[in-house]
PDB file of C-alpha atoms in Angstrom:
ATOM      1  CA  ALA A  14      -8.580  36.346  -0.643  1.00 67.00           C
ATOM      2  CA  GLN A  15      -7.792  33.003  -2.119  1.00 74.00           C
ATOM      3  CA  THR A  16     -10.344  30.534  -3.398  1.00 86.00           C
ATOM      4  CA  VAL A  17      -9.913  26.933  -4.449  1.00 91.00           C
ATOM      5  CA  THR A  18     -12.672  25.211  -6.417  1.00 93.00           C
ATOM      6  CA  GLN A  19     -13.188  21.510  -6.915  1.00 94.00           C
ATOM      7  CA  SER A  20     -16.417  21.234  -8.863  1.00 91.00           C
ATOM      8  CA  GLN A  21     -16.696  17.442  -8.972  1.00 90.00           C
ATOM      9  CA  PRO A  22     -17.783  16.051  -5.588  1.00 91.00           C
ATOM     10  CA  GLU A  23     -17.388  12.410  -6.614  1.00 95.00           C
ATOM     11  CA  MET A  24     -15.574  10.394  -9.260  1.00 96.00           C
ATOM     12  CA  SER A  25     -15.158   6.734 -10.011  1.00 97.00           C
ATOM     13  CA  VAL A  26     -12.459   4.876 -11.929  1.00 97.00           C
ATOM     14  CA  GLN A  27     -11.864   1.293 -12.940  1.00 97.00           C
ATOM     15  CA  GLU A  28      -8.831  -0.330 -11.413  1.00 97.00           C
ATOM     16  CA  ALA A  29      -5.737   0.048 -13.642  1.00 97.00           C
ATOM     17  CA  GLU A  30      -7.256   2.913 -15.592  1.00 97.00           C
ATOM     18  CA  THR A  31      -6.477   6.632 -15.501  1.00 97.00           C
ATOM     19  CA  VAL A  32      -8.509   9.353 -13.831  1.00 97.00           C
ATOM     20  CA  THR A  33      -8.129  13.129 -13.720  1.00 97.00           C
ATOM     21  CA  LEU A  34      -9.310  15.259 -10.816  1.00 97.00           C
ATOM     22  CA  SER A  35      -9.915  18.930 -11.564  1.00 96.00           C
ATOM     23  CA  CYS A  36      -9.102  22.021  -9.522  1.00 96.00           C
ATOM     24  CA  THR A  37      -9.158  25.728 -10.209  1.00 95.00           C
ATOM     25  CA  TYR A  38      -7.955  28.441  -7.922  1.00 92.00           C
ATOM     26  CA  ASP A  39      -7.648  32.155  -7.617  1.00 89.00           C
ATOM     27  CA  THR A  40      -4.821  34.010  -5.953  1.00 82.00           C
ATOM     28  CA  SER A  41      -3.309  37.453  -6.174  1.00 78.00           C
ATOM     29  CA  GLU A  42       0.138  36.131  -5.417  1.00 76.00           C
ATOM     30  CA  SER A  43       2.716  35.787  -8.153  1.00 74.00           C
ATOM     31  CA  ASP A  44       4.836  33.084  -6.592  1.00 77.00           C
ATOM     32  CA  TYR A  45       3.166  30.224  -4.789  1.00 81.00           C
ATOM     33  CA  TYR A  46       2.858  26.502  -4.360  1.00 84.00           C
ATOM     34  CA  LEU A  47      -0.034  24.190  -5.096  1.00 89.00           C
ATOM     35  CA  PHE A  48      -0.723  20.864  -3.457  1.00 92.00           C
ATOM     36  CA  TRP A  49      -2.876  17.800  -3.756  1.00 95.00           C
ATOM     37  CA  TYR A  50      -3.607  15.998  -0.497  1.00 95.00           C
ATOM     38  CA  LYS A  51      -5.184  12.589  -0.031  1.00 96.00           C
ATOM     39  CA  GLN A  52      -7.419  11.756   2.927  1.00 94.00           C
ATOM     40  CA  PRO A  53      -8.105   8.021   3.382  1.00 92.00           C
ATOM     41  CA  PRO A  54     -10.727   6.739   5.845  1.00 86.00           C
ATOM     42  CA  SER A  55      -8.134   7.003   8.629  1.00 82.00           C
ATOM     43  CA  ARG A  56      -8.663  10.796   8.329  1.00 85.00           C
ATOM     44  CA  GLN A  57      -4.959  11.630   8.189  1.00 88.00           C
ATOM     45  CA  MET A  58      -4.163  13.974   5.313  1.00 91.00           C
ATOM     46  CA  ILE A  59      -1.211  12.876   3.225  1.00 92.00           C
ATOM     47  CA  LEU A  60       0.624  14.987   0.669  1.00 92.00           C
ATOM     48  CA  VAL A  61       0.337  13.488  -2.818  1.00 95.00           C
ATOM     49  CA  ILE A  62       2.150  16.009  -4.975  1.00 94.00           C
ATOM     50  CA  ARG A  63       3.387  19.589  -4.983  1.00 91.00           C
ATOM     51  CA  GLN A  64       3.778  22.085  -7.833  1.00 91.00           C
ATOM     52  CA  GLU A  65       5.834  25.250  -7.716  1.00 85.00           C
ATOM     53  CA  ALA A  66       4.116  27.974  -9.717  1.00 84.00           C
ATOM     54  CA  TYR A  67       7.307  29.423 -11.179  1.00 82.00           C
ATOM     55  CA  LYS A  68       8.241  26.077 -12.714  1.00 84.00           C
ATOM     56  CA  GLN A  69       6.784  25.394 -16.139  1.00 82.00           C
ATOM     57  CA  GLN A  70       7.393  21.668 -15.902  1.00 90.00           C
ATOM     58  CA  ASN A  71       4.520  19.665 -14.463  1.00 94.00           C
ATOM     59  CA  ALA A  72       5.322  17.767 -11.285  1.00 93.00           C
ATOM     60  CA  THR A  73       5.313  13.961 -11.308  1.00 94.00           C
ATOM     61  CA  GLU A  74       5.417  11.468  -8.438  1.00 93.00           C
ATOM     62  CA  ASN A  75       5.281   7.880  -9.639  1.00 95.00           C
ATOM     63  CA  ARG A  76       1.693   7.277 -10.821  1.00 97.00           C
ATOM     64  CA  PHE A  77       0.621  10.807  -9.935  1.00 97.00           C
ATOM     65  CA  SER A  78       1.143  13.810 -12.159  1.00 97.00           C
ATOM     66  CA  VAL A  79      -0.317  17.256 -12.523  1.00 97.00           C
ATOM     67  CA  ASN A  80      -1.447  19.399 -15.415  1.00 96.00           C
ATOM     68  CA  PHE A  81      -0.656  22.914 -14.272  1.00 94.00           C
ATOM     69  CA  GLN A  82      -1.988  25.781 -16.372  1.00 93.00           C
ATOM     70  CA  LYS A  83      -0.890  28.958 -14.607  1.00 90.00           C
ATOM     71  CA  ALA A  84      -2.651  31.413 -16.886  1.00 90.00           C
ATOM     72  CA  ALA A  85      -5.905  29.527 -16.533  1.00 92.00           C
ATOM     73  CA  LYS A  86      -5.283  28.938 -12.805  1.00 91.00           C
ATOM     74  CA  SER A  87      -5.969  25.280 -13.268  1.00 94.00           C
ATOM     75  CA  PHE A  88      -4.256  22.452 -11.401  1.00 94.00           C
ATOM     76  CA  SER A  89      -5.534  18.969 -12.172  1.00 96.00           C
ATOM     77  CA  LEU A  90      -4.273  15.680 -10.767  1.00 97.00           C
ATOM     78  CA  LYS A  91      -3.880  12.636 -12.981  1.00 98.00           C
ATOM     79  CA  ILE A  92      -3.712   9.195 -11.410  1.00 98.00           C
ATOM     80  CA  SER A  93      -2.437   6.507 -13.753  1.00 97.00           C
ATOM     81  CA  ASP A  94      -2.863   2.757 -13.283  1.00 97.00           C
ATOM     82  CA  SER A  95      -5.395   3.353 -10.499  1.00 97.00           C
ATOM     83  CA  GLN A  96      -5.194   1.014  -7.531  1.00 97.00           C
ATOM     84  CA  LEU A  97      -7.749   0.091  -4.883  1.00 96.00           C
ATOM     85  CA  GLY A  98      -5.645   1.940  -2.320  1.00 95.00           C
ATOM     86  CA  ASP A  99      -6.148   5.178  -4.223  1.00 97.00           C
ATOM     87  CA  ALA A 100      -9.756   5.319  -3.045  1.00 96.00           C
ATOM     88  CA  ALA A 101      -9.969   8.369  -0.784  1.00 96.00           C
ATOM     89  CA  MET A 102     -10.917  12.022  -0.675  1.00 95.00           C
ATOM     90  CA  TYR A 103      -8.561  14.270  -2.603  1.00 97.00           C
ATOM     91  CA  PHE A 104      -8.116  17.923  -1.736  1.00 95.00           C
ATOM     92  CA  CYS A 105      -6.525  20.615  -3.816  1.00 95.00           C
ATOM     93  CA  ALA A 106      -4.805  23.351  -1.792  1.00 91.00           C
ATOM     94  CA  CYS A 107      -3.145  26.665  -2.518  1.00 85.00           C
ATOM     95  CA  PRO A 108      -1.061  28.595  -0.032  1.00 73.00           C
ATOM     96  CA  ARG A 109      -0.760  32.222   0.519  1.00 62.00           C
ATOM     97  CA  PHE A 110       2.827  33.194   0.078  1.00 58.00           C
ATOM     98  CA  TYR A 111       4.487  34.033   3.358  1.00 50.00           C
ATOM     99  CA  THR A 112       4.268  37.754   4.021  1.00 49.00           C
ATOM    100  CA  GLY A 113       4.722  37.733   7.751  1.00 45.00           C
ATOM    101  CA  ALA A 114       2.146  36.314  10.069  1.00 40.00           C
ATOM    102  CA  ASN A 115      -0.120  34.366   7.794  1.00 48.00           C
ATOM    103  CA  SER A 116       0.779  31.489   5.611  1.00 64.00           C
ATOM    104  CA  LYS A 117      -2.228  29.227   5.800  1.00 75.00           C
ATOM    105  CA  LEU A 118      -3.331  26.778   3.137  1.00 83.00           C
ATOM    106  CA  THR A 119      -6.728  27.220   1.493  1.00 87.00           C
ATOM    107  CA  PHE A 120      -8.374  23.922   0.612  1.00 91.00           C
ATOM    108  CA  GLY A 121     -11.046  22.995  -1.863  1.00 92.00           C
ATOM    109  CA  LYS A 122     -14.091  20.985  -0.777  1.00 92.00           C
ATOM    110  CA  GLY A 123     -12.544  17.749  -1.946  1.00 94.00           C
ATOM    111  CA  ILE A 124     -13.381  14.962  -4.378  1.00 95.00           C
ATOM    112  CA  THR A 125     -14.344  11.479  -3.260  1.00 95.00           C
ATOM    113  CA  LEU A 126     -12.630   8.987  -5.536  1.00 97.00           C
ATOM    114  CA  SER A 127     -13.823   5.403  -5.665  1.00 97.00           C
ATOM    115  CA  VAL A 128     -11.919   2.645  -7.460  1.00 97.00           C
ATOM    116  CA  ARG A 129     -13.875  -0.238  -8.976  1.00 96.00           C
ATOM    117  CA  PRO A 130     -12.147  -3.645  -8.928  1.00 94.00           C
TER     118      PRO A 130
ATOM    119  CA  GLY B  28       6.245   7.715  16.204  1.00 55.00           C
ATOM    120  CA  ALA B  29       7.256  11.248  15.351  1.00 79.00           C
ATOM    121  CA  GLY B  30       4.028  12.380  13.704  1.00 92.00           C
ATOM    122  CA  VAL B  31       1.450  14.949  14.791  1.00 95.00           C
ATOM    123  CA  SER B  32      -0.554  13.567  17.684  1.00 96.00           C
ATOM    124  CA  GLN B  33      -4.102  14.625  18.497  1.00 97.00           C
ATOM    125  CA  SER B  34      -6.341  13.736  21.413  1.00 97.00           C
ATOM    126  CA  PRO B  35      -8.983  12.696  22.002  1.00 97.00           C
ATOM    127  CA  SER B  36      -9.608  10.782  18.805  1.00 96.00           C
ATOM    128  CA  ASN B  37     -13.331  10.985  19.391  1.00 97.00           C
ATOM    129  CA  LYS B  38     -15.336  13.142  21.759  1.00 97.00           C
ATOM    130  CA  VAL B  39     -19.066  13.100  22.399  1.00 98.00           C
ATOM    131  CA  THR B  40     -20.441  15.920  24.486  1.00 97.00           C
ATOM    132  CA  GLU B  41     -23.717  17.528  25.380  1.00 97.00           C
ATOM    133  CA  LYS B  42     -24.780  20.876  24.032  1.00 97.00           C
ATOM    134  CA  GLY B  43     -23.576  23.668  26.278  1.00 97.00           C
ATOM    135  CA  LYS B  44     -20.529  21.848  27.626  1.00 97.00           C
ATOM    136  CA  ASP B  45     -16.954  23.022  27.095  1.00 98.00           C
ATOM    137  CA  VAL B  46     -14.430  20.812  25.283  1.00 98.00           C
ATOM    138  CA  GLU B  47     -10.675  20.868  24.889  1.00 98.00           C
ATOM    139  CA  LEU B  48      -8.833  19.309  21.975  1.00 98.00           C
ATOM    140  CA  ARG B  49      -5.111  18.763  22.133  1.00 97.00           C
ATOM    141  CA  CYS B  50      -2.432  18.769  19.454  1.00 97.00           C
ATOM    142  CA  ASP B  51       1.175  17.712  19.876  1.00 96.00           C
ATOM    143  CA  PRO B  52       3.101  18.765  16.747  1.00 94.00           C
ATOM    144  CA  ILE B  53       6.211  17.211  15.320  1.00 92.00           C
ATOM    145  CA  SER B  54       9.218  18.183  17.399  1.00 90.00           C
ATOM    146  CA  GLY B  55      10.982  21.228  16.003  1.00 86.00           C
ATOM    147  CA  HIS B  56       8.094  22.387  13.842  1.00 89.00           C
ATOM    148  CA  THR B  57       7.569  26.086  14.384  1.00 87.00           C
ATOM    149  CA  ALA B  58       4.198  26.464  12.655  1.00 88.00           C
ATOM    150  CA  LEU B  59       0.954  24.925  13.911  1.00 92.00           C
ATOM    151  CA  TYR B  60      -2.488  25.066  12.302  1.00 93.00           C
ATOM    152  CA  TRP B  61      -6.015  24.111  13.299  1.00 96.00           C
ATOM    153  CA  TYR B  62      -8.585  23.284  10.633  1.00 96.00           C
ATOM    154  CA  ARG B  63     -12.185  22.142  10.905  1.00 96.00           C
ATOM    155  CA  GLN B  64     -13.716  19.602   8.547  1.00 95.00           C
ATOM    156  CA  SER B  65     -17.495  19.398   8.607  1.00 91.00           C
ATOM    157  CA  LEU B  66     -19.412  16.615   6.892  1.00 82.00           C
ATOM    158  CA  GLY B  67     -19.296  17.114   3.154  1.00 71.00           C
ATOM    159  CA  GLN B  68     -17.185  20.234   3.433  1.00 76.00           C
ATOM    160  CA  GLY B  69     -13.584  21.022   2.802  1.00 82.00           C
ATOM    161  CA  LEU B  70     -11.111  22.123   5.401  1.00 89.00           C
ATOM    162  CA  GLU B  71     -11.944  25.371   7.095  1.00 92.00           C
ATOM    163  CA  PHE B  72      -8.998  27.287   8.511  1.00 91.00           C
ATOM    164  CA  LEU B  73      -9.367  28.214  12.176  1.00 95.00           C
ATOM    165  CA  ILE B  74      -6.079  29.490  13.588  1.00 93.00           C
ATOM    166  CA  TYR B  75      -2.349  29.534  12.881  1.00 90.00           C
ATOM    167  CA  PHE B  76       0.619  29.826  15.243  1.00 90.00           C
ATOM    168  CA  GLN B  77       4.111  30.699  14.024  1.00 85.00           C
ATOM    169  CA  GLY B  78       6.905  30.736  16.552  1.00 82.00           C
ATOM    170  CA  ASN B  79       6.555  33.622  18.979  1.00 81.00           C
ATOM    171  CA  SER B  80       4.482  35.744  16.617  1.00 82.00           C
ATOM    172  CA  ALA B  81       0.914  36.711  17.403  1.00 85.00           C
ATOM    173  CA  PRO B  82      -1.383  33.949  16.140  1.00 89.00           C
ATOM    174  CA  ASP B  83      -3.618  34.441  13.128  1.00 87.00           C
ATOM    175  CA  LYS B  84      -7.089  33.947  14.594  1.00 91.00           C
ATOM    176  CA  SER B  85      -8.961  35.119  11.514  1.00 89.00           C
ATOM    177  CA  GLY B  86     -10.673  31.778  10.973  1.00 91.00           C
ATOM    178  CA  LEU B  87     -12.199  31.289  14.398  1.00 95.00           C
ATOM    179  CA  PRO B  88     -15.978  31.225  13.807  1.00 94.00           C
ATOM    180  CA  SER B  89     -17.055  32.798  17.097  1.00 94.00           C
ATOM    181  CA  ASP B  90     -15.756  33.961  20.451  1.00 96.00           C
ATOM    182  CA  ARG B  91     -16.661  30.543  21.846  1.00 97.00           C
ATOM    183  CA  PHE B  92     -13.545  29.237  20.110  1.00 97.00           C
ATOM    184  CA  SER B  93     -10.057  29.884  21.422  1.00 97.00           C
ATOM    185  CA  ALA B  94      -6.663  28.273  21.140  1.00 96.00           C
ATOM    186  CA  GLU B  95      -3.327  28.548  22.779  1.00 95.00           C
ATOM    187  CA  ARG B  96       0.088  27.135  22.188  1.00 94.00           C
ATOM    188  CA  THR B  97       2.328  26.668  25.181  1.00 86.00           C
ATOM    189  CA  GLY B  98       6.095  26.823  24.914  1.00 81.00           C
ATOM    190  CA  GLY B  99       5.946  26.810  21.154  1.00 77.00           C
ATOM    191  CA  SER B 100       4.881  23.179  21.182  1.00 90.00           C
ATOM    192  CA  VAL B 101       1.584  21.678  22.355  1.00 95.00           C
ATOM    193  CA  SER B 102      -1.622  23.455  21.390  1.00 97.00           C
ATOM    194  CA  THR B 103      -5.105  23.282  22.878  1.00 97.00           C
ATOM    195  CA  LEU B 104      -8.261  24.260  21.019  1.00 98.00           C
ATOM    196  CA  THR B 105     -11.105  25.114  23.401  1.00 98.00           C
ATOM    197  CA  ILE B 106     -14.746  25.332  22.428  1.00 98.00           C
ATOM    198  CA  GLN B 107     -17.013  26.814  25.071  1.00 98.00           C
ATOM    199  CA  ARG B 108     -20.753  26.239  25.338  1.00 97.00           C
ATOM    200  CA  THR B 109     -20.701  23.780  22.450  1.00 97.00           C
ATOM    201  CA  GLN B 110     -23.475  23.843  19.862  1.00 97.00           C
ATOM    202  CA  GLN B 111     -24.607  21.090  17.513  1.00 96.00           C
ATOM    203  CA  GLU B 112     -23.118  22.940  14.559  1.00 95.00           C
ATOM    204  CA  ASP B 113     -19.701  22.547  16.182  1.00 96.00           C
ATOM    205  CA  SER B 114     -19.834  18.828  15.360  1.00 96.00           C
ATOM    206  CA  ALA B 115     -16.939  18.183  12.993  1.00 97.00           C
ATOM    207  CA  VAL B 116     -13.468  16.718  12.715  1.00 96.00           C
ATOM    208  CA  TYR B 117     -10.846  19.107  14.034  1.00 97.00           C
ATOM    209  CA  LEU B 118      -7.516  18.635  12.293  1.00 96.00           C
ATOM    210  CA  CYS B 119      -4.178  19.878  13.527  1.00 96.00           C
ATOM    211  CA  ALA B 120      -1.123  20.265  11.314  1.00 94.00           C
ATOM    212  CA  SER B 121       2.427  21.444  11.764  1.00 91.00           C
ATOM    213  CA  SER B 122       5.118  22.673   9.431  1.00 87.00           C
ATOM    214  CA  PRO B 123       8.873  23.039   9.829  1.00 81.00           C
ATOM    215  CA  ASN B 124       9.285  25.971   7.507  1.00 66.00           C
ATOM    216  CA  PRO B 125       8.296  29.434   8.649  1.00 54.00           C
ATOM    217  CA  ARG B 126       8.779  30.713   5.126  1.00 60.00           C
ATOM    218  CA  PHE B 127       6.020  28.600   3.758  1.00 56.00           C
ATOM    219  CA  THR B 128       7.097  26.588   0.784  1.00 58.00           C
ATOM    220  CA  GLY B 129       6.188  23.099   1.719  1.00 63.00           C
ATOM    221  CA  GLU B 130       3.703  20.675   3.044  1.00 78.00           C
ATOM    222  CA  LEU B 131       1.714  20.553   6.219  1.00 86.00           C
ATOM    223  CA  PHE B 132       1.948  17.418   8.330  1.00 91.00           C
ATOM    224  CA  PHE B 133      -1.443  16.462   9.681  1.00 93.00           C
ATOM    225  CA  GLY B 134      -2.650  14.502  12.667  1.00 95.00           C
ATOM    226  CA  GLU B 135      -5.549  12.076  12.450  1.00 94.00           C
ATOM    227  CA  GLY B 136      -7.968  14.594  13.845  1.00 95.00           C
ATOM    228  CA  SER B 137     -10.406  14.747  16.732  1.00 97.00           C
ATOM    229  CA  ARG B 138     -14.000  13.946  15.861  1.00 96.00           C
ATOM    230  CA  LEU B 139     -16.354  16.041  17.962  1.00 97.00           C
ATOM    231  CA  THR B 140     -20.026  15.137  18.248  1.00 97.00           C
ATOM    232  CA  VAL B 141     -22.316  17.522  20.086  1.00 97.00           C
ATOM    233  CA  LEU B 142     -25.628  15.984  21.103  1.00 95.00           C
TER     234      LEU B 142
END
């Protein structure tokens, strides 16, 4: 079974500063993908960034980047130059590699990020 | 819009009543998922449909919950004899890639309140 752990329920950051959201996971798969999703008050989950486990290079999407430590099973999200629109819940998710009938995503409990103006 | 559509957006019902929640995935997406998000909790997997394969129902919390997907497109999640603990946001997502490598596309969810 897979588990995804986000131990910080809430975080706060000053506008324009940098914040890091932590996530650890456990999987028996050797090849997999990791995701960070954002959920604003509208409730719709939006993909922020994706990391492929076989790639050593950390993924980057504009102001968002990850620190992926495969051996430690750690996958943190760094948000640079934080903006008011970044305020949301952030979920870390790890899939189970497709083996036939089941390829669901396992999500952590989420982190509520607030951005102070 | 071509996104995942869910209805109703909000549903208030009395304990013991049955409810149906609908999900219309993105056209052409073969995979469809239902998740439940309770207050202060993460997303709890409920059920997964992939093409014509038998659905993965391993996340359904009780036999009061069922789901079907007609014609490989629209899905309905049914909760019978609702209980107060069923109150949550029910999220539907679809994915174009049966060999899962990519993201899920989510709807805005259906908020269920059981009085």
